[in-house]
């Protein structure tokens, strides 16, 4: 696995979605953008061997807590488009009963810290001992593409169901007094997503989203659950306060004796976002 990730897969997916978007009549499209951020609280571990050789990494070490990579910052950008049934729907006072939605969600989670180790561990063949001072940095850049159907069940309640495909770029560096380790690669995921949105009047919305991507051979697993309370400031601008929990896991034991094994659970409370309707 190379030190630097090449985002070729993510770029290809973005290009494919853009081509599909452009294939629909312009009058039938409604665009939206969302920007958000929140303070993450993370747990898990980053098991990283050297070439998959036994003895080159301690099981489930280091944990994010012991190298102080359990906080950091979390930011995301969402770009999406709703496809209505036809151009005539733009002149209706109410939303159509059924529409399709494409959405791209890019997220960036980063943390860095300097700490003194309380317990030794091995990573990529190097032993980091008790009392060693280490400087660590980790990032998870994620791109998720979603295609779903949105059903307006009542004038105030809608539900969505669809599929998504994700791409996560993992980048980790740790520098100690005797050793240095670097590792970067990307992981694919494929899953399902569901959501509900309740409009309870005066510009207030409550929505909830659940996504799950099980692991297959050569892919990672991912899940996310989020709820948000949104207030529309105008017909085009809304702000939301929310809470999100998500998890990511990957190992490549299908191809080597001692696998790279990542497990991260993340709470983002509170999250704040702004949505623009274009």
mmCIF file of N, CA, C and O in Angstrom, residues 31-69:
data_model
loop_
_atom_site.group_PDB
_atom_site.id
_atom_site.type_symbol
_atom_site.label_atom_id
_atom_site.label_comp_id
_atom_site.label_asym_id
_atom_site.label_seq_id
_atom_site.Cartn_x
_atom_site.Cartn_y
_atom_site.Cartn_z
ATOM 1 N N UNK A 31 -31.692 22.127 -6.865
ATOM 2 C CA UNK A 31 -30.394 21.892 -6.256
ATOM 3 C C UNK A 31 -30.368 22.366 -4.807
ATOM 4 O O UNK A 31 -31.106 23.275 -4.417
ATOM 5 N N UNK A 32 -29.455 21.761 -4.022
ATOM 6 C CA UNK A 32 -29.237 22.240 -2.660
ATOM 7 C C UNK A 32 -27.784 21.990 -2.261
ATOM 8 O O UNK A 32 -27.114 21.091 -2.760
ATOM 9 N N UNK A 33 -27.297 22.854 -1.374
ATOM 10 C CA UNK A 33 -25.957 22.744 -0.801
ATOM 11 C C UNK A 33 -26.081 22.796 0.719
ATOM 12 O O UNK A 33 -26.952 23.482 1.256
ATOM 13 N N UNK A 34 -25.177 22.088 1.388
ATOM 14 C CA UNK A 34 -25.176 22.108 2.850
ATOM 15 C C UNK A 34 -23.746 22.132 3.352
ATOM 16 O O UNK A 34 -22.889 21.392 2.852
ATOM 17 N N UNK A 35 -23.484 22.994 4.334
ATOM 18 C CA UNK A 35 -22.185 23.082 4.975
ATOM 19 C C UNK A 35 -22.386 22.812 6.461
ATOM 20 O O UNK A 35 -23.313 23.349 7.070
ATOM 21 N N UNK A 36 -21.516 22.004 7.076
ATOM 22 C CA UNK A 36 -21.693 21.700 8.484
ATOM 23 C C UNK A 36 -20.392 21.383 9.183
ATOM 24 O O UNK A 36 -19.368 21.094 8.555
ATOM 25 N N UNK A 37 -20.426 21.436 10.515
ATOM 26 C CA UNK A 37 -19.251 21.139 11.329
ATOM 27 C C UNK A 37 -19.708 20.750 12.725
ATOM 28 O O UNK A 37 -20.842 21.024 13.134
ATOM 29 N N UNK A 38 -18.802 20.111 13.459
ATOM 30 C CA UNK A 38 -19.088 19.732 14.836
ATOM 31 C C UNK A 38 -17.860 19.163 15.500
ATOM 32 O O UNK A 38 -16.917 18.731 14.828
ATOM 33 N N UNK A 39 -17.845 19.119 16.838
ATOM 34 C CA UNK A 39 -16.709 18.543 17.572
ATOM 35 C C UNK A 39 -16.876 17.036 17.740
ATOM 36 O O UNK A 39 -17.825 16.584 18.385
ATOM 37 N N UNK A 40 -15.985 16.231 17.180
ATOM 38 C CA UNK A 40 -16.131 14.774 17.309
ATOM 39 C C UNK A 40 -15.520 14.249 18.602
ATOM 40 O O UNK A 40 -14.555 14.800 19.136
ATOM 41 N N UNK A 41 -16.075 13.173 19.079
ATOM 42 C CA UNK A 41 -15.509 12.402 20.178
ATOM 43 C C UNK A 41 -15.314 10.991 19.634
ATOM 44 O O UNK A 41 -16.292 10.318 19.296
ATOM 45 N N UNK A 42 -14.061 10.530 19.538
ATOM 46 C CA UNK A 42 -13.760 9.309 18.805
ATOM 47 C C UNK A 42 -13.152 8.232 19.709
ATOM 48 O O UNK A 42 -12.435 8.542 20.664
ATOM 49 N N UNK A 43 -13.438 6.989 19.371
ATOM 50 C CA UNK A 43 -12.812 5.853 20.042
ATOM 51 C C UNK A 43 -12.485 4.808 18.986
ATOM 52 O O UNK A 43 -13.035 4.819 17.888
ATOM 53 N N UNK A 44 -11.581 3.887 19.334
ATOM 54 C CA UNK A 44 -11.195 2.850 18.381
ATOM 55 C C UNK A 44 -9.705 2.621 18.385
ATOM 56 O O UNK A 44 -8.991 3.020 19.313
ATOM 57 N N UNK A 45 -9.206 1.977 17.327
ATOM 58 C CA UNK A 45 -7.785 1.656 17.260
ATOM 59 C C UNK A 45 -7.336 1.628 15.798
ATOM 60 O O UNK A 45 -8.147 1.548 14.874
ATOM 61 N N UNK A 46 -5.996 1.655 15.611
ATOM 62 C CA UNK A 46 -5.382 1.716 14.292
ATOM 63 C C UNK A 46 -4.275 0.665 14.220
ATOM 64 O O UNK A 46 -3.088 0.978 14.343
ATOM 65 N N UNK A 47 -4.629 -0.579 14.045
ATOM 66 C CA UNK A 47 -3.642 -1.657 13.941
ATOM 67 C C UNK A 47 -2.982 -1.605 12.570
ATOM 68 O O UNK A 47 -3.647 -1.734 11.541
ATOM 69 N N UNK A 48 -1.653 -1.443 12.551
ATOM 70 C CA UNK A 48 -0.952 -1.216 11.283
ATOM 71 C C UNK A 48 0.323 -2.051 11.226
ATOM 72 O O UNK A 48 1.355 -1.669 11.782
ATOM 73 N N UNK A 49 0.306 -3.198 10.562
ATOM 74 C CA UNK A 49 1.501 -4.039 10.452
ATOM 75 C C UNK A 49 2.408 -3.587 9.302
ATOM 76 O O UNK A 49 2.084 -2.662 8.554
ATOM 77 N N UNK A 50 3.509 -4.301 9.146
ATOM 78 C CA UNK A 50 4.430 -4.081 8.025
ATOM 79 C C UNK A 50 4.318 -5.263 7.082
ATOM 80 O O UNK A 50 4.715 -6.385 7.424
ATOM 81 N N UNK A 51 3.729 -5.052 5.924
ATOM 82 C CA UNK A 51 3.616 -6.104 4.928
ATOM 83 C C UNK A 51 2.783 -7.292 5.345
ATOM 84 O O UNK A 51 2.914 -8.372 4.759
ATOM 85 N N UNK A 52 1.949 -7.140 6.364
ATOM 86 C CA UNK A 52 1.117 -8.235 6.824
ATOM 87 C C UNK A 52 1.859 -9.321 7.572
ATOM 88 O O UNK A 52 1.316 -10.408 7.799
ATOM 89 N N UNK A 53 3.100 -9.046 7.996
ATOM 90 C CA UNK A 53 3.907 -10.065 8.663
ATOM 91 C C UNK A 53 3.560 -10.157 10.140
ATOM 92 O O UNK A 53 3.473 -9.144 10.833
ATOM 93 N N UNK A 54 3.338 -11.379 10.655
ATOM 94 C CA UNK A 54 3.062 -11.558 12.086
ATOM 95 C C UNK A 54 4.175 -10.957 12.949
ATOM 96 O O UNK A 54 5.356 -11.026 12.610
ATOM 97 N N UNK A 55 3.766 -10.358 14.074
ATOM 98 C CA UNK A 55 4.729 -9.772 14.985
ATOM 99 C C UNK A 55 5.091 -8.336 14.694
ATOM 100 O O UNK A 55 5.845 -7.716 15.450
ATOM 101 N N UNK A 56 4.574 -7.759 13.588
ATOM 102 C CA UNK A 56 4.941 -6.385 13.239
ATOM 103 C C UNK A 56 3.927 -5.362 13.728
ATOM 104 O O UNK A 56 4.087 -4.161 13.467
ATOM 105 N N UNK A 57 2.884 -5.799 14.446
ATOM 106 C CA UNK A 57 1.902 -4.865 15.003
ATOM 107 C C UNK A 57 1.244 -5.492 16.216
ATOM 108 O O UNK A 57 0.942 -6.696 16.225
ATOM 109 N N UNK A 58 1.014 -4.705 17.252
ATOM 110 C CA UNK A 58 0.283 -5.164 18.426
ATOM 111 C C UNK A 58 -1.204 -5.199 18.111
ATOM 112 O O UNK A 58 -1.719 -4.284 17.464
ATOM 113 N N UNK A 59 -1.905 -6.248 18.553
ATOM 114 C CA UNK A 59 -3.342 -6.337 18.263
ATOM 115 C C UNK A 59 -4.120 -5.141 18.819
ATOM 116 O O UNK A 59 -3.956 -4.773 19.976
ATOM 117 N N UNK A 60 -4.916 -4.529 17.944
ATOM 118 C CA UNK A 60 -5.812 -3.430 18.309
ATOM 119 C C UNK A 60 -5.086 -2.267 18.999
ATOM 120 O O UNK A 60 -5.629 -1.615 19.883
ATOM 121 N N UNK A 61 -3.857 -2.009 18.556
ATOM 122 C CA UNK A 61 -3.081 -0.893 19.091
ATOM 123 C C UNK A 61 -2.470 -0.121 17.922
ATOM 124 O O UNK A 61 -2.197 -0.696 16.875
ATOM 125 N N UNK A 62 -2.241 1.152 18.097
ATOM 126 C CA UNK A 62 -2.595 1.950 19.274
ATOM 127 C C UNK A 62 -4.072 2.320 19.260
ATOM 128 O O UNK A 62 -4.684 2.412 18.197
ATOM 129 N N UNK A 63 -4.619 2.525 20.458
ATOM 130 C CA UNK A 63 -5.976 3.069 20.519
ATOM 131 C C UNK A 63 -5.900 4.569 20.272
ATOM 132 O O UNK A 63 -4.858 5.212 20.499
ATOM 133 N N UNK A 64 -6.997 5.132 19.795
ATOM 134 C CA UNK A 64 -7.021 6.573 19.555
ATOM 135 C C UNK A 64 -6.819 7.344 20.850
ATOM 136 O O UNK A 64 -6.191 8.411 20.862
ATOM 137 N N UNK A 65 -7.340 6.811 21.971
ATOM 138 C CA UNK A 65 -7.224 7.520 23.240
ATOM 139 C C UNK A 65 -5.781 7.597 23.723
ATOM 140 O O UNK A 65 -5.333 8.642 24.215
ATOM 141 N N UNK A 66 -4.995 6.505 23.579
ATOM 142 C CA UNK A 66 -3.652 6.497 24.146
ATOM 143 C C UNK A 66 -2.675 7.383 23.374
ATOM 144 O O UNK A 66 -1.623 7.743 23.909
ATOM 145 N N UNK A 67 -3.010 7.754 22.142
ATOM 146 C CA UNK A 67 -2.155 8.705 21.419
ATOM 147 C C UNK A 67 -2.895 10.033 21.192
ATOM 148 O O UNK A 67 -2.509 10.835 20.343
ATOM 149 N N UNK A 68 -3.947 10.252 21.970
ATOM 150 C CA UNK A 68 -4.676 11.534 22.009
ATOM 151 C C UNK A 68 -5.260 11.948 20.662
ATOM 152 O O UNK A 68 -5.329 13.139 20.350
ATOM 153 N N UNK A 69 -5.705 10.961 19.887
ATOM 154 C CA UNK A 69 -6.363 11.264 18.615
ATOM 155 C C UNK A 69 -7.866 10.985 18.709
ATOM 156 O O UNK A 69 -8.488 10.515 17.763
#
